[in-house]
Amino acid sequence: DVQLLESGGDLVQTGGSLRLSCAASGFPFSNCAMAWVRQAPGKGLEWVSSLSNDGSKTYYADSVKGRFSISRDTSTSTIFLQMNSLRAEDTAIYYCAKSRVPNSMDMVFDSWGHGILVTVSS
Amino acid sequence: EIVLTQSPATLSLSPGERATLSCRTSQSVSNYLAWYQQKPGQAPRLLIYDASNRATGVPARFSGSGSGTDFTLTISSLEPDDFATYFCQQRQYWPPLTFGGGTKVEI
């Protein structure tokens, strides 16, 4: 079974940094594009960032561009989201998600992690 | 950026009834539209991709239709487990990937 397990969420001060991790298992990790999607409390879904299967292509929402960085480690089947210069509006549950079709930037998310809470407060 | 507008925001129905959810996009996305179900405290679950294809394990009572700018998710006969919030998502023109605001199906 596909499993995606996020970690690294915390309460952080405005302007601070945090690194989220997502450990993947149950599928050929090196073949699949991955993404982070967030959900502010009581709100809808917001795409944050995507990463190609080989890590060569990265994409970001304008709201996080220049502050967040996505990466992956194939040796540990883990993706990361480095978040810098955090703002109150970054407060959300962050989900790691797997793209459905291998070796493509399909961006249909057929598996999701349970989510991890990031709270940014002054 | 393509904007997705879902209607209604809330749908109040009873088990056994038919649910019809709408998603309209600000420009044509061809058939590159997906639907997700989310229950409180849980991650989203993929239901439909490419407008009308059911994801693995999704019951046949869920169906998707539409193309261009108008899309519909239909639940033919609501089960108690179907009361949840449903989101649409486009992947035709990205970045950014965009989601609709959601439709909550409640009893």
mmCIF file of C-alpha atoms in Angstrom:
data_model
loop_
_atom_site.group_PDB
_atom_site.id
_atom_site.type_symbol
_atom_site.label_atom_id
_atom_site.label_comp_id
_atom_site.label_asym_id
_atom_site.label_seq_id
_atom_site.Cartn_x
_atom_site.Cartn_y
_atom_site.Cartn_z
ATOM 1 C CA ASP A 1 0.000 0.000 0.000
ATOM 2 C CA VAL A 2 1.102 3.566 -0.720
ATOM 3 C CA GLN A 3 2.056 5.454 2.413
ATOM 4 C CA LEU A 4 3.024 9.099 2.731
ATOM 5 C CA LEU A 5 4.031 10.256 6.194
ATOM 6 C CA GLU A 6 4.631 13.940 6.847
ATOM 7 C CA SER A 7 6.674 15.264 9.739
ATOM 8 C CA GLY A 8 8.315 18.471 10.884
ATOM 9 C CA GLY A 9 5.270 20.599 11.590
ATOM 10 C CA ASP A 10 5.501 22.982 14.519
ATOM 11 C CA LEU A 11 4.612 26.338 16.000
ATOM 12 C CA VAL A 12 7.058 28.913 14.669
ATOM 13 C CA GLN A 13 7.384 32.658 14.949
ATOM 14 C CA THR A 14 6.760 35.026 12.075
ATOM 15 C CA GLY A 15 9.909 35.249 9.977
ATOM 16 C CA GLY A 16 11.132 31.859 11.114
ATOM 17 C CA SER A 17 11.953 28.701 9.177
ATOM 18 C CA LEU A 18 10.740 25.130 9.152
ATOM 19 C CA ARG A 19 11.521 22.017 7.139
ATOM 20 C CA LEU A 20 8.780 19.533 6.394
ATOM 21 C CA SER A 21 9.523 15.946 5.391
ATOM 22 C CA CYS A 22 7.364 13.355 3.682
ATOM 23 C CA ALA A 23 8.513 9.735 3.826
ATOM 24 C CA ALA A 24 7.099 7.650 0.984
ATOM 25 C CA SER A 25 6.702 3.907 0.633
ATOM 26 C CA GLY A 26 4.724 1.326 -1.297
ATOM 27 C CA PHE A 27 5.384 2.654 -4.805
ATOM 28 C CA PRO A 28 8.346 3.356 -7.135
ATOM 29 C CA PHE A 29 9.300 6.707 -5.603
ATOM 30 C CA SER A 30 11.918 7.606 -8.210
ATOM 31 C CA ASN A 31 9.263 7.368 -10.952
ATOM 32 C CA CYS A 32 6.684 9.695 -9.431
ATOM 33 C CA ALA A 33 6.309 13.455 -9.344
ATOM 34 C CA MET A 34 5.301 14.767 -5.934
ATOM 35 C CA ALA A 35 3.672 17.875 -4.523
ATOM 36 C CA TRP A 36 2.739 19.810 -1.401
ATOM 37 C CA VAL A 37 -0.804 21.105 -0.980
ATOM 38 C CA ARG A 38 -1.949 23.106 2.044
ATOM 39 C CA GLN A 39 -5.223 23.885 3.743
ATOM 40 C CA ALA A 40 -5.660 26.820 6.092
ATOM 41 C CA PRO A 41 -8.004 26.142 9.043
ATOM 42 C CA GLY A 42 -11.573 25.869 7.782
ATOM 43 C CA LYS A 43 -10.557 26.775 4.223
ATOM 44 C CA GLY A 44 -10.091 25.089 0.868
ATOM 45 C CA LEU A 45 -7.110 23.426 -0.745
ATOM 46 C CA GLU A 46 -4.172 25.468 -2.040
ATOM 47 C CA TRP A 47 -1.402 24.026 -4.180
ATOM 48 C CA VAL A 48 2.024 25.008 -2.871
ATOM 49 C CA SER A 49 4.729 23.274 -4.909
ATOM 50 C CA SER A 50 5.487 20.365 -7.244
ATOM 51 C CA LEU A 51 8.624 18.433 -8.070
ATOM 52 C CA SER A 52 9.381 16.173 -11.024
ATOM 53 C CA ASN A 53 10.283 12.535 -10.480
ATOM 54 C CA ASP A 54 13.987 13.191 -11.060
ATOM 55 C CA GLY A 55 14.031 16.381 -9.047
ATOM 56 C CA SER A 56 15.109 18.499 -12.005
ATOM 57 C CA LYS A 57 11.925 20.562 -12.294
ATOM 58 C CA THR A 58 10.357 22.541 -9.496
ATOM 59 C CA TYR A 59 7.228 24.686 -9.473
ATOM 60 C CA TYR A 60 5.821 27.052 -6.876
ATOM 61 C CA ALA A 61 2.713 29.055 -6.128
ATOM 62 C CA ASP A 62 3.331 32.790 -6.300
ATOM 63 C CA SER A 63 2.445 33.060 -2.615
ATOM 64 C CA VAL A 64 5.506 31.010 -1.614
ATOM 65 C CA LYS A 65 7.950 31.640 -4.461
ATOM 66 C CA GLY A 66 11.322 32.791 -3.195
ATOM 67 C CA ARG A 67 10.542 31.629 0.359
ATOM 68 C CA PHE A 68 9.853 27.890 -0.004
ATOM 69 C CA SER A 69 12.013 25.229 -1.629
ATOM 70 C CA ILE A 70 10.998 21.680 -2.568
ATOM 71 C CA SER A 71 13.468 18.825 -2.920
ATOM 72 C CA ARG A 72 13.697 15.050 -2.790
ATOM 73 C CA ASP A 73 16.103 12.365 -1.615
ATOM 74 C CA THR A 74 15.717 9.208 -3.652
ATOM 75 C CA SER A 75 17.954 7.208 -1.307
ATOM 76 C CA THR A 76 15.449 7.651 1.528
ATOM 77 C CA SER A 77 12.268 8.074 -0.587
ATOM 78 C CA THR A 78 11.605 11.402 1.066
ATOM 79 C CA ILE A 79 10.515 14.789 -0.163
ATOM 80 C CA PHE A 80 11.111 18.016 1.700
ATOM 81 C CA LEU A 81 9.658 21.479 1.885
ATOM 82 C CA GLN A 82 12.026 24.093 3.259
ATOM 83 C CA MET A 83 9.975 27.052 4.402
ATOM 84 C CA ASN A 84 11.686 30.357 5.165
ATOM 85 C CA SER A 85 10.430 33.833 6.060
ATOM 86 C CA LEU A 86 7.221 32.332 7.358
ATOM 87 C CA ARG A 87 4.118 34.484 7.613
ATOM 88 C CA ALA A 88 0.874 34.154 9.550
ATOM 89 C CA GLU A 89 -0.908 33.315 6.294
ATOM 90 C CA ASP A 90 1.284 30.207 5.891
ATOM 91 C CA THR A 91 -0.551 28.666 8.847
ATOM 92 C CA ALA A 92 -2.149 25.513 7.486
ATOM 93 C CA ILE A 93 -2.181 21.761 7.344
ATOM 94 C CA TYR A 94 0.403 20.736 4.762
ATOM 95 C CA TYR A 95 -0.257 17.595 2.739
ATOM 96 C CA CYS A 96 2.247 15.633 0.727
ATOM 97 C CA ALA A 97 0.694 14.156 -2.415
ATOM 98 C CA LYS A 98 1.731 11.717 -5.114
ATOM 99 C CA SER A 99 1.079 12.258 -8.807
ATOM 100 C CA ARG A 100 -0.915 9.484 -10.433
ATOM 101 C CA VAL A 101 0.978 8.688 -13.620
ATOM 102 C CA PRO A 102 4.625 7.605 -13.364
ATOM 103 C CA ASN A 103 7.325 9.503 -15.254
ATOM 104 C CA SER A 104 5.087 12.468 -15.952
ATOM 105 C CA MET A 105 3.955 15.723 -14.397
ATOM 106 C CA ASP A 106 0.424 14.359 -14.304
ATOM 107 C CA MET A 107 -0.597 16.439 -11.261
ATOM 108 C CA VAL A 108 -3.610 14.298 -10.448
ATOM 109 C CA PHE A 109 -3.026 13.330 -6.845
ATOM 110 C CA ASP A 110 -4.008 9.739 -6.167
ATOM 111 C CA SER A 111 -2.425 9.402 -2.726
ATOM 112 C CA TRP A 112 -2.132 11.899 0.094
ATOM 113 C CA GLY A 113 -0.416 11.935 3.453
ATOM 114 C CA HIS A 114 -2.393 12.545 6.623
ATOM 115 C CA GLY A 115 -1.159 16.131 6.759
ATOM 116 C CA ILE A 116 0.973 18.071 9.230
ATOM 117 C CA LEU A 117 0.090 21.311 10.982
ATOM 118 C CA VAL A 118 2.258 24.389 10.634
ATOM 119 C CA THR A 119 1.334 27.334 12.835
ATOM 120 C CA VAL A 120 3.003 30.701 12.349
ATOM 121 C CA SER A 121 2.449 33.158 15.128
ATOM 122 C CA SER A 122 4.026 36.312 16.430
ATOM 123 C CA GLU B 1 -4.560 31.793 -13.253
ATOM 124 C CA ILE B 2 -7.610 29.639 -13.890
ATOM 125 C CA VAL B 3 -10.354 30.195 -11.326
ATOM 126 C CA LEU B 4 -12.658 27.311 -10.392
ATOM 127 C CA THR B 5 -16.100 28.148 -9.033
ATOM 128 C CA GLN B 6 -18.042 25.400 -7.303
ATOM 129 C CA SER B 7 -21.753 25.495 -6.637
ATOM 130 C CA PRO B 8 -23.632 25.249 -4.480
ATOM 131 C CA ALA B 9 -21.419 25.924 -1.471
ATOM 132 C CA THR B 10 -23.605 23.621 0.603
ATOM 133 C CA LEU B 11 -25.972 20.899 -0.527
ATOM 134 C CA SER B 12 -28.471 19.560 2.010
ATOM 135 C CA LEU B 13 -29.782 16.133 1.054
ATOM 136 C CA SER B 14 -30.872 12.834 2.556
ATOM 137 C CA PRO B 15 -29.430 9.342 2.124
ATOM 138 C CA GLY B 16 -30.698 7.793 -1.082
ATOM 139 C CA GLU B 17 -31.065 11.115 -2.873
ATOM 140 C CA ARG B 18 -29.116 12.175 -5.949
ATOM 141 C CA ALA B 19 -26.411 14.813 -5.547
ATOM 142 C CA THR B 20 -25.326 17.060 -8.409
ATOM 143 C CA LEU B 21 -22.263 19.241 -7.837
ATOM 144 C CA SER B 22 -21.027 21.850 -10.300
ATOM 145 C CA CYS B 23 -17.548 23.152 -11.091
ATOM 146 C CA ARG B 24 -17.044 25.952 -13.589
ATOM 147 C CA THR B 25 -13.638 27.128 -14.788
ATOM 148 C CA SER B 26 -12.732 30.654 -15.901
ATOM 149 C CA GLN B 27 -11.372 29.306 -19.182
ATOM 150 C CA SER B 28 -11.430 25.976 -20.936
ATOM 151 C CA VAL B 29 -9.450 23.211 -19.266
ATOM 152 C CA SER B 30 -10.421 20.591 -21.862
ATOM 153 C CA ASN B 31 -11.094 17.489 -19.742
ATOM 154 C CA TYR B 32 -8.210 18.040 -17.311
ATOM 155 C CA LEU B 33 -10.378 18.221 -14.248
ATOM 156 C CA ALA B 34 -10.334 16.068 -11.127
ATOM 157 C CA TRP B 35 -12.666 15.687 -8.166
ATOM 158 C CA TYR B 36 -11.639 14.945 -4.580
ATOM 159 C CA GLN B 37 -13.627 14.038 -1.488
ATOM 160 C CA GLN B 38 -12.562 15.227 1.950
ATOM 161 C CA LYS B 39 -14.060 14.239 5.277
ATOM 162 C CA PRO B 40 -13.415 16.230 8.474
ATOM 163 C CA GLY B 41 -9.957 15.578 9.876
ATOM 164 C CA GLN B 42 -8.906 13.520 6.863
ATOM 165 C CA ALA B 43 -6.810 14.051 3.768
ATOM 166 C CA PRO B 44 -8.500 14.484 0.395
ATOM 167 C CA ARG B 45 -9.236 11.356 -1.626
ATOM 168 C CA LEU B 46 -9.169 11.234 -5.419
ATOM 169 C CA LEU B 47 -12.567 10.307 -6.886
ATOM 170 C CA ILE B 48 -12.528 11.305 -10.552
ATOM 171 C CA TYR B 49 -9.758 12.319 -12.936
ATOM 172 C CA ASP B 50 -9.853 13.672 -16.469
ATOM 173 C CA ALA B 51 -13.474 14.703 -15.941
ATOM 174 C CA SER B 52 -15.061 11.270 -16.081
ATOM 175 C CA ASN B 53 -12.642 8.510 -15.039
ATOM 176 C CA ARG B 54 -13.228 6.948 -11.641
ATOM 177 C CA ALA B 55 -10.113 6.408 -9.562
ATOM 178 C CA THR B 56 -9.259 2.954 -8.287
ATOM 179 C CA GLY B 57 -11.734 1.685 -5.723
ATOM 180 C CA VAL B 58 -14.271 4.483 -6.172
ATOM 181 C CA PRO B 59 -17.858 3.187 -6.162
ATOM 182 C CA ALA B 60 -19.868 3.351 -9.351
ATOM 183 C CA ARG B 61 -22.426 5.710 -7.762
ATOM 184 C CA PHE B 62 -19.853 8.479 -8.317
ATOM 185 C CA SER B 63 -19.681 9.804 -11.869
ATOM 186 C CA GLY B 64 -18.148 12.822 -13.514
ATOM 187 C CA SER B 65 -19.038 14.609 -16.719
ATOM 188 C CA GLY B 66 -18.299 17.749 -18.677
ATOM 189 C CA SER B 67 -15.574 19.370 -20.700
ATOM 190 C CA GLY B 68 -14.345 22.847 -21.488
ATOM 191 C CA THR B 69 -15.591 25.058 -18.671
ATOM 192 C CA ASP B 70 -18.561 23.197 -17.153
ATOM 193 C CA PHE B 71 -18.209 20.048 -15.101
ATOM 194 C CA THR B 72 -20.481 17.973 -12.897
ATOM 195 C CA LEU B 73 -19.923 15.394 -10.185
ATOM 196 C CA THR B 74 -22.977 13.213 -9.621
ATOM 197 C CA ILE B 75 -23.581 10.866 -6.725
ATOM 198 C CA SER B 76 -26.482 8.738 -7.889
ATOM 199 C CA SER B 77 -27.773 7.645 -4.483
ATOM 200 C CA LEU B 78 -26.171 9.122 -1.378
ATOM 201 C CA GLU B 79 -24.779 6.770 1.212
ATOM 202 C CA PRO B 80 -24.148 7.977 4.795
ATOM 203 C CA ASP B 81 -20.394 7.781 4.068
ATOM 204 C CA ASP B 82 -20.728 10.288 1.201
ATOM 205 C CA PHE B 83 -21.499 13.284 3.403
ATOM 206 C CA ALA B 84 -18.300 15.259 2.997
ATOM 207 C CA THR B 85 -16.779 18.208 1.151
ATOM 208 C CA TYR B 86 -15.903 17.862 -2.526
ATOM 209 C CA PHE B 87 -13.248 19.843 -4.377
ATOM 210 C CA CYS B 88 -12.501 20.124 -8.095
ATOM 211 C CA GLN B 89 -8.996 20.773 -9.458
ATOM 212 C CA GLN B 90 -7.683 21.703 -12.889
ATOM 213 C CA ARG B 91 -4.295 20.726 -14.359
ATOM 214 C CA GLN B 92 -4.632 22.058 -17.898
ATOM 215 C CA TYR B 93 -2.765 25.301 -17.318
ATOM 216 C CA TRP B 94 -0.305 25.313 -14.508
ATOM 217 C CA PRO B 95 1.453 26.584 -12.531
ATOM 218 C CA PRO B 96 -0.526 27.293 -10.603
ATOM 219 C CA LEU B 97 -2.608 24.210 -10.098
ATOM 220 C CA THR B 98 -5.937 25.473 -8.827
ATOM 221 C CA PHE B 99 -8.786 24.073 -6.763
ATOM 222 C CA GLY B 100 -12.378 25.115 -6.408
ATOM 223 C CA GLY B 101 -13.676 26.422 -3.109
ATOM 224 C CA GLY B 102 -15.530 23.202 -2.340
ATOM 225 C CA THR B 103 -19.097 21.967 -1.972
ATOM 226 C CA LYS B 104 -20.167 20.557 1.362
ATOM 227 C CA VAL B 105 -22.743 17.788 1.104
ATOM 228 C CA GLU B 106 -24.632 17.603 4.378
ATOM 229 C CA ILE B 107 -27.655 15.824 5.743
#
